[in-house]
Amino acid sequence: MRTPETPWSEPPECGADTPSGMVFDIQRMCVHDGPGIRTVVFLKGCPLRCAWCHNPEGMDPRPQLLYHAAACVQCGKCAEVCPEGVHRFDAETGHRLDRSRCRACFACVDACCTGALTRTGRDMTVAEVMAEALRQLGDKASDIQPILVSIDPARDTPQVLADYVANFGPQFVGLTGTPDQVKAMADAYRVFYAKVENKDDP
């Protein structure tokens, strides 16, 4: 249980059944695609293939290696630590990556001193996402009212929601409503949602 004295940099411990997602970015000061100023969490595994997509790294649901050529000084440290021979250097083509050999161990990311190689995608629970989003706000985090909205009022009764949000701290409020009310809220913020039946979860 989180107490008011618990800093947001330390998310509460969660069980194995806690929902999580593959996050590739948490972006502050978002003013597009909806009213107000928001912090937006970007998840990997998007099923769409929009021609105008600005975040193609969000399509693959797995963690991925990103390469920023302009930051590479061709020091060769990545090639030294890569167990699969992904990184190769020559005078004509410079730093070349054979992505078919990459096993996403990210040893090269740890060895890269310029940030030319980065990892995109980290499995995060709801608590970890909220802790990071509020940490980015610094002293202003105390001015934020975190809200968790359930799209399944049949399952998530007021008591179930109260028990769930208590794991995150007294600042959190849990909301739900009728299906029409949930849809109206999602439409207002341009949020897509869908209820998925899980046969293994009664």
Coordinates of N, CA and C in Angstrom, one line a residue:
M1 N 0.8 -1.2 0.0 CA 0.0 0.0 0.0 C 0.9 1.2 0.0
R2 N 0.6 2.2 -0.9 CA 1.4 3.4 -0.9 C 0.8 4.3 0.1
T3 N 1.7 5.1 0.8 CA 1.3 6.1 1.8 C 1.6 7.4 1.2
P4 N 1.1 8.5 1.8 CA 1.4 9.8 1.3 C 2.8 10.2 1.3
E5 N 3.6 9.5 2.2 CA 5.0 9.8 2.3 C 5.9 9.0 1.3
T6 N 5.2 8.1 0.6 CA 6.0 7.3 -0.4 C 6.2 8.1 -1.7
P7 N 7.5 8.3 -2.1 CA 7.8 9.1 -3.3 C 7.3 8.4 -4.6
W8 N 6.9 9.2 -5.6 CA 6.4 8.6 -6.8 C 7.5 7.9 -7.6
S9 N 8.8 8.1 -7.2 CA 9.8 7.4 -7.9 C 9.9 5.9 -7.5
E10 N 9.1 5.5 -6.6 CA 9.1 4.2 -6.1 C 7.7 3.6 -6.2
P11 N 7.4 3.0 -7.4 CA 6.0 2.4 -7.6 C 5.8 1.3 -6.7
P12 N 4.5 1.1 -6.3 CA 4.2 0.0 -5.4 C 4.5 -1.4 -6.0
E13 N 4.8 -2.4 -5.1 CA 5.0 -3.7 -5.6 C 3.7 -4.3 -6.1
C14 N 3.7 -5.0 -7.3 CA 2.5 -5.5 -7.9 C 2.7 -7.0 -8.1
G15 N 1.5 -7.7 -8.1 CA 1.6 -9.2 -8.3 C 1.8 -9.5 -9.8
A16 N 1.9 -10.8 -10.0 CA 2.2 -11.3 -11.4 C 1.0 -11.0 -12.3
D17 N -0.2 -10.9 -11.8 CA -1.4 -10.7 -12.6 C -1.6 -9.2 -12.9
T18 N -0.7 -8.3 -12.5 CA -0.9 -6.9 -12.7 C -0.8 -6.6 -14.2
P19 N -1.8 -5.8 -14.7 CA -1.7 -5.5 -16.1 C -0.4 -4.7 -16.5
S20 N 0.1 -5.0 -17.6 CA 1.3 -4.3 -18.0 C 1.3 -4.1 -19.5
G21 N 2.2 -3.3 -20.1 CA 2.2 -3.1 -21.5 C 3.7 -2.7 -21.9
M22 N 3.9 -2.8 -23.2 CA 5.3 -2.5 -23.7 C 5.3 -1.0 -24.1
V23 N 5.9 -0.2 -23.3 CA 5.9 1.2 -23.5 C 7.2 1.6 -24.2
F24 N 7.0 2.5 -25.2 CA 8.2 3.0 -25.9 C 8.4 4.5 -25.7
D25 N 7.5 5.2 -25.1 CA 7.7 6.6 -24.8 C 6.6 7.1 -23.9
I26 N 7.0 8.1 -23.0 CA 6.1 8.8 -22.2 C 6.3 10.3 -22.5
Q27 N 5.4 10.9 -23.1 CA 5.6 12.3 -23.7 C 4.7 13.3 -23.0
R28 N 5.4 14.4 -22.5 CA 4.7 15.4 -21.8 C 4.3 16.5 -22.8
M29 N 3.4 17.4 -22.3 CA 2.9 18.6 -23.1 C 2.4 18.2 -24.4
C30 N 1.5 17.2 -24.5 CA 0.8 16.9 -25.7 C -0.5 17.7 -25.8
V31 N -0.6 18.4 -27.0 CA -1.8 19.3 -27.1 C -2.6 18.9 -28.3
H32 N -2.2 17.8 -29.1 CA -3.0 17.4 -30.2 C -3.9 16.3 -29.9
D33 N -4.9 16.0 -30.8 CA -5.7 14.8 -30.7 C -6.6 14.8 -29.5
G34 N -7.0 15.9 -29.0 CA -7.9 15.9 -27.8 C -7.8 17.2 -27.1
P35 N -8.7 17.5 -26.2 CA -8.7 18.7 -25.4 C -7.7 18.8 -24.3
G36 N -7.2 19.9 -24.0 CA -6.3 20.1 -22.9 C -4.8 19.7 -23.2
I37 N -4.0 19.8 -22.1 CA -2.6 19.4 -22.2 C -2.4 18.1 -21.4
R38 N -1.8 17.2 -22.1 CA -1.8 15.8 -21.5 C -0.4 15.2 -21.6
T39 N -0.1 14.2 -20.7 CA 1.0 13.4 -20.8 C 0.5 12.1 -21.5
V40 N 1.1 11.7 -22.6 CA 0.7 10.6 -23.4 C 1.7 9.4 -23.3
V41 N 1.1 8.2 -23.0 CA 1.9 7.0 -22.9 C 1.8 6.3 -24.3
F42 N 2.9 6.0 -24.9 CA 2.9 5.3 -26.2 C 3.2 3.8 -26.0
L43 N 2.4 3.0 -26.5 CA 2.5 1.5 -26.4 C 2.9 0.9 -27.7
K44 N 3.8 -0.1 -27.6 CA 4.1 -0.9 -28.8 C 3.1 -1.9 -29.1
G45 N 3.0 -2.3 -30.4 CA 2.1 -3.3 -30.8 C 0.9 -2.8 -31.6
C46 N 1.0 -1.6 -32.2 CA -0.1 -1.0 -32.9 C -0.4 -1.9 -34.1
P47 N -1.7 -2.3 -34.3 CA -2.1 -3.1 -35.4 C -2.3 -2.4 -36.7
L48 N -2.3 -1.0 -36.7 CA -2.5 -0.2 -37.9 C -1.2 0.0 -38.6
R49 N -1.4 0.3 -39.9 CA -0.2 0.6 -40.8 C -0.5 1.9 -41.6
C50 N -0.7 3.0 -40.8 CA -1.0 4.2 -41.4 C 0.1 4.8 -42.2
A51 N -0.1 5.3 -43.4 CA 1.0 5.8 -44.3 C 1.6 7.0 -43.7
W52 N 0.9 7.7 -42.8 CA 1.4 9.0 -42.2 C 2.0 8.7 -40.8
C53 N 2.1 7.5 -40.4 CA 2.6 7.2 -39.0 C 3.9 7.8 -38.7
H54 N 4.0 8.6 -37.6 CA 5.2 9.2 -37.1 C 6.0 8.4 -36.1
N55 N 5.4 7.2 -35.7 CA 6.0 6.4 -34.7 C 6.1 4.9 -35.2
P56 N 6.8 4.6 -36.3 CA 6.8 3.2 -36.8 C 7.4 2.2 -35.8
E57 N 8.2 2.7 -34.8 CA 8.7 1.8 -33.8 C 7.6 1.3 -32.9
G58 N 6.4 1.8 -33.0 CA 5.3 1.3 -32.2 C 4.6 0.2 -32.8
M59 N 4.9 -0.2 -34.0 CA 4.2 -1.3 -34.7 C 4.6 -2.7 -34.1
D60 N 5.9 -2.9 -34.0 CA 6.3 -4.2 -33.5 C 6.1 -4.3 -32.0
P61 N 5.4 -5.3 -31.5 CA 5.1 -5.4 -30.0 C 6.4 -5.7 -29.2
R62 N 7.5 -6.0 -29.8 CA 8.7 -6.4 -29.0 C 9.6 -5.2 -28.8
P63 N 10.5 -5.3 -27.8 CA 11.6 -4.3 -27.7 C 12.4 -4.3 -29.0
Q64 N 12.9 -3.1 -29.4 CA 13.7 -3.0 -30.6 C 15.0 -2.2 -30.4
L65 N 15.9 -2.4 -31.3 CA 17.2 -1.6 -31.3 C 17.0 -0.4 -32.3
L66 N 17.2 0.8 -31.8 CA 17.2 2.0 -32.7 C 18.6 2.5 -33.0
Y67 N 18.9 2.9 -34.2 CA 20.2 3.4 -34.6 C 20.1 4.8 -35.1
H68 N 20.8 5.8 -34.5 CA 20.8 7.2 -34.9 C 22.2 7.4 -35.5
A69 N 22.2 7.4 -36.8 CA 23.5 7.5 -37.6 C 24.3 8.7 -37.3
A70 N 23.6 9.8 -37.1 CA 24.2 11.1 -36.9 C 25.0 11.2 -35.6
A71 N 24.7 10.3 -34.7 CA 25.4 10.3 -33.4 C 26.5 9.3 -33.3
C72 N 26.6 8.5 -34.3 CA 27.6 7.4 -34.3 C 29.0 8.0 -34.6
V73 N 30.0 7.7 -33.8 CA 31.4 8.1 -34.0 C 32.2 6.9 -34.5
Q74 N 31.6 5.8 -34.8 CA 32.2 4.6 -35.3 C 33.4 4.1 -34.5
C75 N 33.2 4.1 -33.2 CA 34.3 3.7 -32.3 C 34.4 2.1 -32.3
G76 N 33.4 1.4 -32.7 CA 33.4 0.0 -32.8 C 33.1 -0.8 -31.5
K77 N 32.8 -0.1 -30.4 CA 32.5 -0.7 -29.1 C 31.3 -1.7 -29.2
C78 N 30.3 -1.3 -30.0 CA 29.1 -2.2 -30.2 C 29.5 -3.5 -30.8
A79 N 30.4 -3.5 -31.8 CA 30.8 -4.7 -32.5 C 31.6 -5.6 -31.5
E80 N 32.3 -5.0 -30.6 CA 33.1 -5.8 -29.7 C 32.3 -6.6 -28.7
V81 N 31.1 -6.0 -28.3 CA 30.3 -6.7 -27.3 C 29.2 -7.5 -27.9
C82 N 28.8 -7.3 -29.1 CA 27.7 -8.0 -29.7 C 28.0 -9.5 -30.0
P83 N 27.2 -10.4 -29.4 CA 27.5 -11.8 -29.5 C 27.1 -12.4 -30.9
E84 N 26.3 -11.6 -31.6 CA 25.7 -12.1 -32.8 C 26.3 -11.5 -34.1
G85 N 27.2 -10.6 -34.0 CA 27.8 -10.0 -35.2 C 26.9 -9.1 -35.9
V86 N 26.0 -8.4 -35.2 CA 25.1 -7.5 -35.9 C 25.8 -6.2 -36.5
H87 N 26.8 -5.7 -35.8 CA 27.4 -4.5 -36.1 C 28.7 -4.7 -36.9
R88 N 28.8 -4.0 -38.1 CA 30.0 -4.2 -38.9 C 30.4 -2.8 -39.4
F89 N 31.7 -2.6 -39.6 CA 32.3 -1.3 -40.0 C 33.2 -1.5 -41.2
D90 N 33.1 -0.6 -42.1 CA 34.1 -0.6 -43.2 C 34.2 0.9 -43.7
A91 N 35.3 1.1 -44.4 CA 35.6 2.5 -44.8 C 34.6 3.1 -45.8
E92 N 33.9 2.3 -46.6 CA 33.0 2.8 -47.6 C 31.6 3.0 -47.0
T93 N 31.1 2.0 -46.3 CA 29.7 2.1 -45.8 C 29.6 2.6 -44.4
G94 N 30.7 2.6 -43.7 CA 30.6 3.0 -42.3 C 30.0 1.9 -41.4
H95 N 29.2 2.3 -40.5 CA 28.5 1.4 -39.5 C 27.3 0.8 -40.2
R96 N 27.3 -0.5 -40.3 CA 26.2 -1.3 -40.9 C 25.6 -2.2 -39.9
L97 N 24.3 -2.4 -39.9 CA 23.6 -3.3 -39.0 C 22.9 -4.4 -39.7
D98 N 23.1 -5.6 -39.3 CA 22.4 -6.8 -39.9 C 21.3 -7.1 -38.9
R99 N 20.2 -6.5 -39.0 CA 19.1 -6.7 -38.0 C 18.5 -8.1 -38.0
S100 N 18.7 -8.9 -39.0 CA 18.3 -10.3 -39.0 C 19.0 -11.1 -38.0
R101 N 20.2 -10.7 -37.6 CA 21.0 -11.4 -36.6 C 20.7 -10.9 -35.1
C102 N 20.0 -9.8 -35.0 CA 19.8 -9.2 -33.7 C 18.9 -10.0 -32.8
R103 N 19.3 -10.3 -31.6 CA 18.5 -11.0 -30.6 C 18.0 -10.1 -29.5
A104 N 18.2 -8.9 -29.6 CA 17.7 -7.9 -28.7 C 18.2 -8.1 -27.3
C105 N 19.5 -8.3 -27.2 CA 20.2 -8.4 -25.9 C 20.5 -7.0 -25.4
F106 N 20.7 -6.1 -26.3 CA 21.0 -4.7 -26.0 C 22.3 -4.5 -25.3
A107 N 23.3 -5.4 -25.5 CA 24.6 -5.2 -24.9 C 25.3 -4.0 -25.6
C108 N 24.9 -3.8 -26.9 CA 25.5 -2.7 -27.7 C 25.0 -1.4 -27.2
V109 N 23.8 -1.3 -26.7 CA 23.2 -0.1 -26.2 C 24.0 0.3 -24.9
D110 N 24.3 -0.7 -24.1 CA 25.1 -0.4 -22.9 C 26.5 0.1 -23.2
A111 N 27.1 -0.4 -24.3 CA 28.4 0.0 -24.7 C 28.5 1.3 -25.4
C112 N 27.4 1.7 -26.0 CA 27.5 2.9 -26.8 C 27.5 4.2 -26.0
C113 N 28.6 5.0 -26.1 CA 28.8 6.2 -25.3 C 28.2 7.4 -25.8
T114 N 27.7 7.4 -27.1 CA 27.2 8.6 -27.7 C 25.6 8.6 -27.8
G115 N 25.0 7.5 -27.5 CA 23.5 7.5 -27.6 C 23.1 7.1 -29.1
A116 N 24.0 6.7 -29.9 CA 23.7 6.3 -31.3 C 22.8 5.1 -31.3
L117 N 23.0 4.2 -30.3 CA 22.2 3.0 -30.2 C 21.3 3.1 -29.0
T118 N 20.0 2.9 -29.1 CA 19.1 3.0 -28.0 C 18.1 1.9 -28.1
R119 N 17.5 1.6 -27.0 CA 16.4 0.6 -26.9 C 15.1 1.3 -26.9
T120 N 14.1 0.7 -27.6 CA 12.8 1.2 -27.6 C 11.9 0.1 -27.1
G121 N 11.1 0.3 -26.1 CA 10.2 -0.7 -25.6 C 10.6 -1.3 -24.2
R122 N 9.8 -1.0 -23.2 CA 10.1 -1.6 -21.9 C 8.8 -2.0 -21.3
D123 N 8.7 -3.2 -20.7 CA 7.5 -3.7 -20.1 C 7.3 -3.0 -18.8
M124 N 6.1 -2.3 -18.7 CA 5.8 -1.5 -17.5 C 4.4 -1.8 -17.0
T125 N 4.3 -1.8 -15.7 CA 2.9 -1.9 -15.1 C 2.3 -0.5 -15.1
V126 N 1.0 -0.5 -14.8 CA 0.3 0.8 -14.6 C 1.0 1.6 -13.6
A127 N 1.3 1.0 -12.5 CA 2.0 1.7 -11.4 C 3.3 2.4 -11.8
E128 N 4.1 1.6 -12.6 CA 5.4 2.1 -13.0 C 5.2 3.3 -14.0
V129 N 4.2 3.2 -14.9 CA 3.9 4.2 -15.9 C 3.5 5.5 -15.1
M130 N 2.6 5.4 -14.1 CA 2.2 6.5 -13.4 C 3.3 7.1 -12.6
A131 N 4.2 6.3 -12.0 CA 5.3 6.8 -11.3 C 6.2 7.6 -12.1
E132 N 6.5 7.1 -13.4 CA 7.4 7.8 -14.3 C 6.7 9.1 -14.8
A133 N 5.5 9.0 -15.1 CA 4.8 10.2 -15.6 C 4.8 11.3 -14.6
L134 N 4.5 11.0 -13.3 CA 4.4 12.0 -12.3 C 5.8 12.5 -11.9
R135 N 6.8 11.6 -12.0 CA 8.2 11.9 -11.7 C 8.7 13.0 -12.6
Q136 N 8.2 12.9 -13.9 CA 8.6 13.9 -14.9 C 8.1 15.3 -14.6
L137 N 7.0 15.4 -13.8 CA 6.4 16.6 -13.4 C 7.1 17.3 -12.3
G138 N 7.9 16.6 -11.6 CA 8.7 17.2 -10.4 C 7.8 17.7 -9.3
D139 N 8.0 18.9 -8.9 CA 7.2 19.5 -7.8 C 5.7 19.7 -8.2
K140 N 5.4 19.7 -9.5 CA 4.1 19.9 -9.9 C 3.2 18.7 -9.8
A141 N 3.8 17.5 -9.5 CA 3.1 16.3 -9.4 C 2.0 16.4 -8.4
S142 N 2.2 17.1 -7.3 CA 1.2 17.3 -6.3 C -0.1 18.0 -6.7
D143 N 0.0 18.7 -7.9 CA -1.1 19.4 -8.4 C -2.0 18.5 -9.3
I144 N -1.5 17.3 -9.6 CA -2.2 16.4 -10.5 C -3.2 15.5 -9.8
Q145 N -4.3 15.3 -10.4 CA -5.3 14.3 -9.9 C -5.3 13.1 -10.8
P146 N -4.6 12.0 -10.4 CA -4.5 10.8 -11.2 C -5.9 10.1 -11.2
I147 N -6.4 9.7 -12.4 CA -7.7 9.0 -12.5 C -7.5 7.7 -13.3
L148 N -8.0 6.6 -12.8 CA -8.0 5.4 -13.6 C -9.5 5.1 -14.0
V149 N -9.7 4.9 -15.3 CA -11.1 4.7 -15.8 C -11.2 3.3 -16.2
S150 N -12.2 2.6 -15.7 CA -12.5 1.2 -16.2 C -13.6 1.3 -17.3
I151 N -13.4 0.4 -18.3 CA -14.3 0.3 -19.4 C -15.3 -0.8 -19.2
D152 N -15.2 -1.5 -18.0 CA -16.0 -2.7 -17.8 C -16.8 -2.6 -16.5
P153 N -17.8 -1.8 -16.5 CA -18.6 -1.5 -15.2 C -19.2 -2.8 -14.7
A154 N -19.5 -3.8 -15.5 CA -20.1 -5.0 -15.0 C -19.1 -5.8 -14.1
R155 N -17.8 -5.7 -14.4 CA -16.9 -6.4 -13.6 C -16.3 -5.5 -12.5
D156 N -16.0 -4.2 -12.9 CA -15.4 -3.3 -12.0 C -16.4 -2.5 -11.2
T157 N -16.9 -3.1 -10.2 CA -17.9 -2.4 -9.3 C -17.2 -1.3 -8.5
P158 N -17.9 -0.3 -7.9 CA -17.2 0.7 -7.1 C -16.3 0.1 -6.1
Q159 N -16.7 -1.0 -5.4 CA -15.8 -1.6 -4.4 C -14.6 -2.2 -5.0
V160 N -14.7 -2.9 -6.2 CA -13.5 -3.4 -6.9 C -12.6 -2.3 -7.3
L161 N -13.1 -1.2 -7.8 CA -12.3 -0.1 -8.2 C -11.6 0.5 -7.0
A162 N -12.3 0.6 -5.9 CA -11.8 1.2 -4.7 C -10.6 0.4 -4.1
D163 N -10.8 -0.9 -4.2 CA -9.7 -1.8 -3.7 C -8.5 -1.7 -4.6
Y164 N -8.7 -1.6 -5.9 CA -7.6 -1.5 -6.9 C -6.8 -0.3 -6.8
V165 N -7.5 0.9 -6.8 CA -6.8 2.2 -6.8 C -6.1 2.4 -5.4
A166 N -6.5 1.7 -4.4 CA -5.8 1.8 -3.1 C -4.4 1.4 -3.2
N167 N -4.1 0.5 -4.1 CA -2.7 0.1 -4.3 C -1.8 1.2 -4.8
F168 N -2.3 2.2 -5.4 CA -1.5 3.3 -5.9 C -1.4 4.5 -5.0
G169 N -2.3 4.7 -4.1 CA -2.1 5.8 -3.2 C -3.4 6.6 -3.0
P170 N -3.5 7.4 -2.0 CA -4.7 8.2 -1.8 C -5.0 9.2 -2.8
Q171 N -4.0 9.6 -3.7 CA -4.2 10.6 -4.7 C -5.1 10.1 -5.8
F172 N -5.2 8.7 -6.0 CA -5.9 8.2 -7.2 C -7.4 8.1 -7.0
V173 N -8.1 8.3 -8.1 CA -9.5 8.2 -8.1 C -9.9 7.2 -9.2
G174 N -10.8 6.2 -8.9 CA -11.2 5.3 -9.9 C -12.6 5.7 -10.4
L175 N -12.8 5.6 -11.7 CA -14.1 6.0 -12.3 C -14.6 5.0 -13.3
T176 N -15.8 4.8 -13.4 CA -16.5 4.1 -14.4 C -17.9 4.6 -14.6
G177 N -18.7 3.9 -15.3 CA -20.1 4.4 -15.5 C -20.9 3.5 -16.4
T178 N -21.9 3.9 -16.9 CA -22.7 3.1 -17.9 C -21.9 3.0 -19.2
P179 N -22.2 2.0 -20.0 CA -21.5 1.9 -21.3 C -21.5 3.2 -22.1
D180 N -22.7 3.9 -22.1 CA -22.8 5.1 -22.8 C -21.9 6.2 -22.3
Q181 N -21.8 6.2 -20.9 CA -21.0 7.3 -20.3 C -19.5 7.0 -20.6
V182 N -19.1 5.7 -20.5 CA -17.7 5.4 -20.8 C -17.4 5.7 -22.3
K183 N -18.3 5.4 -23.2 CA -18.1 5.8 -24.6 C -18.0 7.3 -24.8
A184 N -18.9 8.0 -24.1 CA -18.8 9.5 -24.3 C -17.5 10.1 -23.8
M185 N -16.9 9.5 -22.7 CA -15.6 10.0 -22.2 C -14.5 9.6 -23.2
A186 N -14.6 8.4 -23.7 CA -13.6 8.0 -24.7 C -13.6 8.8 -26.0
D187 N -14.8 9.1 -26.4 CA -15.0 9.9 -27.6 C -14.5 11.3 -27.4
A188 N -14.7 11.9 -26.2 CA -14.2 13.2 -25.9 C -12.7 13.4 -26.0
Y189 N -12.0 12.3 -25.5 CA -10.6 12.3 -25.5 C -10.0 11.5 -26.7
R190 N -10.8 11.1 -27.6 CA -10.4 10.4 -28.8 C -9.5 9.1 -28.4
V191 N -10.1 8.3 -27.5 CA -9.5 7.1 -27.0 C -10.2 5.9 -27.6
F192 N -9.4 5.0 -28.1 CA -9.9 3.7 -28.6 C -9.8 2.7 -27.4
Y193 N -10.9 1.9 -27.2 CA -10.8 0.9 -26.2 C -11.7 -0.3 -26.7
A194 N -11.4 -1.5 -26.1 CA -12.1 -2.7 -26.5 C -12.0 -3.7 -25.4
K195 N -13.1 -4.3 -25.1 CA -13.1 -5.4 -24.1 C -12.8 -6.7 -24.7
V196 N -11.8 -7.4 -24.2 CA -11.3 -8.7 -24.7 C -11.6 -9.8 -23.7
E197 N -12.3 -10.8 -24.1 CA -12.6 -11.9 -23.2 C -11.4 -12.8 -23.1
N198 N -11.0 -13.1 -21.8 CA -9.9 -14.0 -21.5 C -10.4 -15.2 -20.9
K199 N -10.4 -16.4 -21.5 CA -11.0 -17.6 -21.0 C -10.2 -18.1 -19.8
D200 N -8.9 -17.7 -19.7 CA -8.1 -18.1 -18.5 C -8.3 -17.2 -17.3
D201 N -9.1 -16.1 -17.4 CA -9.3 -15.2 -16.3 C -10.7 -15.1 -16.0
P202 N -11.2 -15.9 -15.0 CA -12.6 -15.9 -14.7 C -13.1 -14.5 -14.1

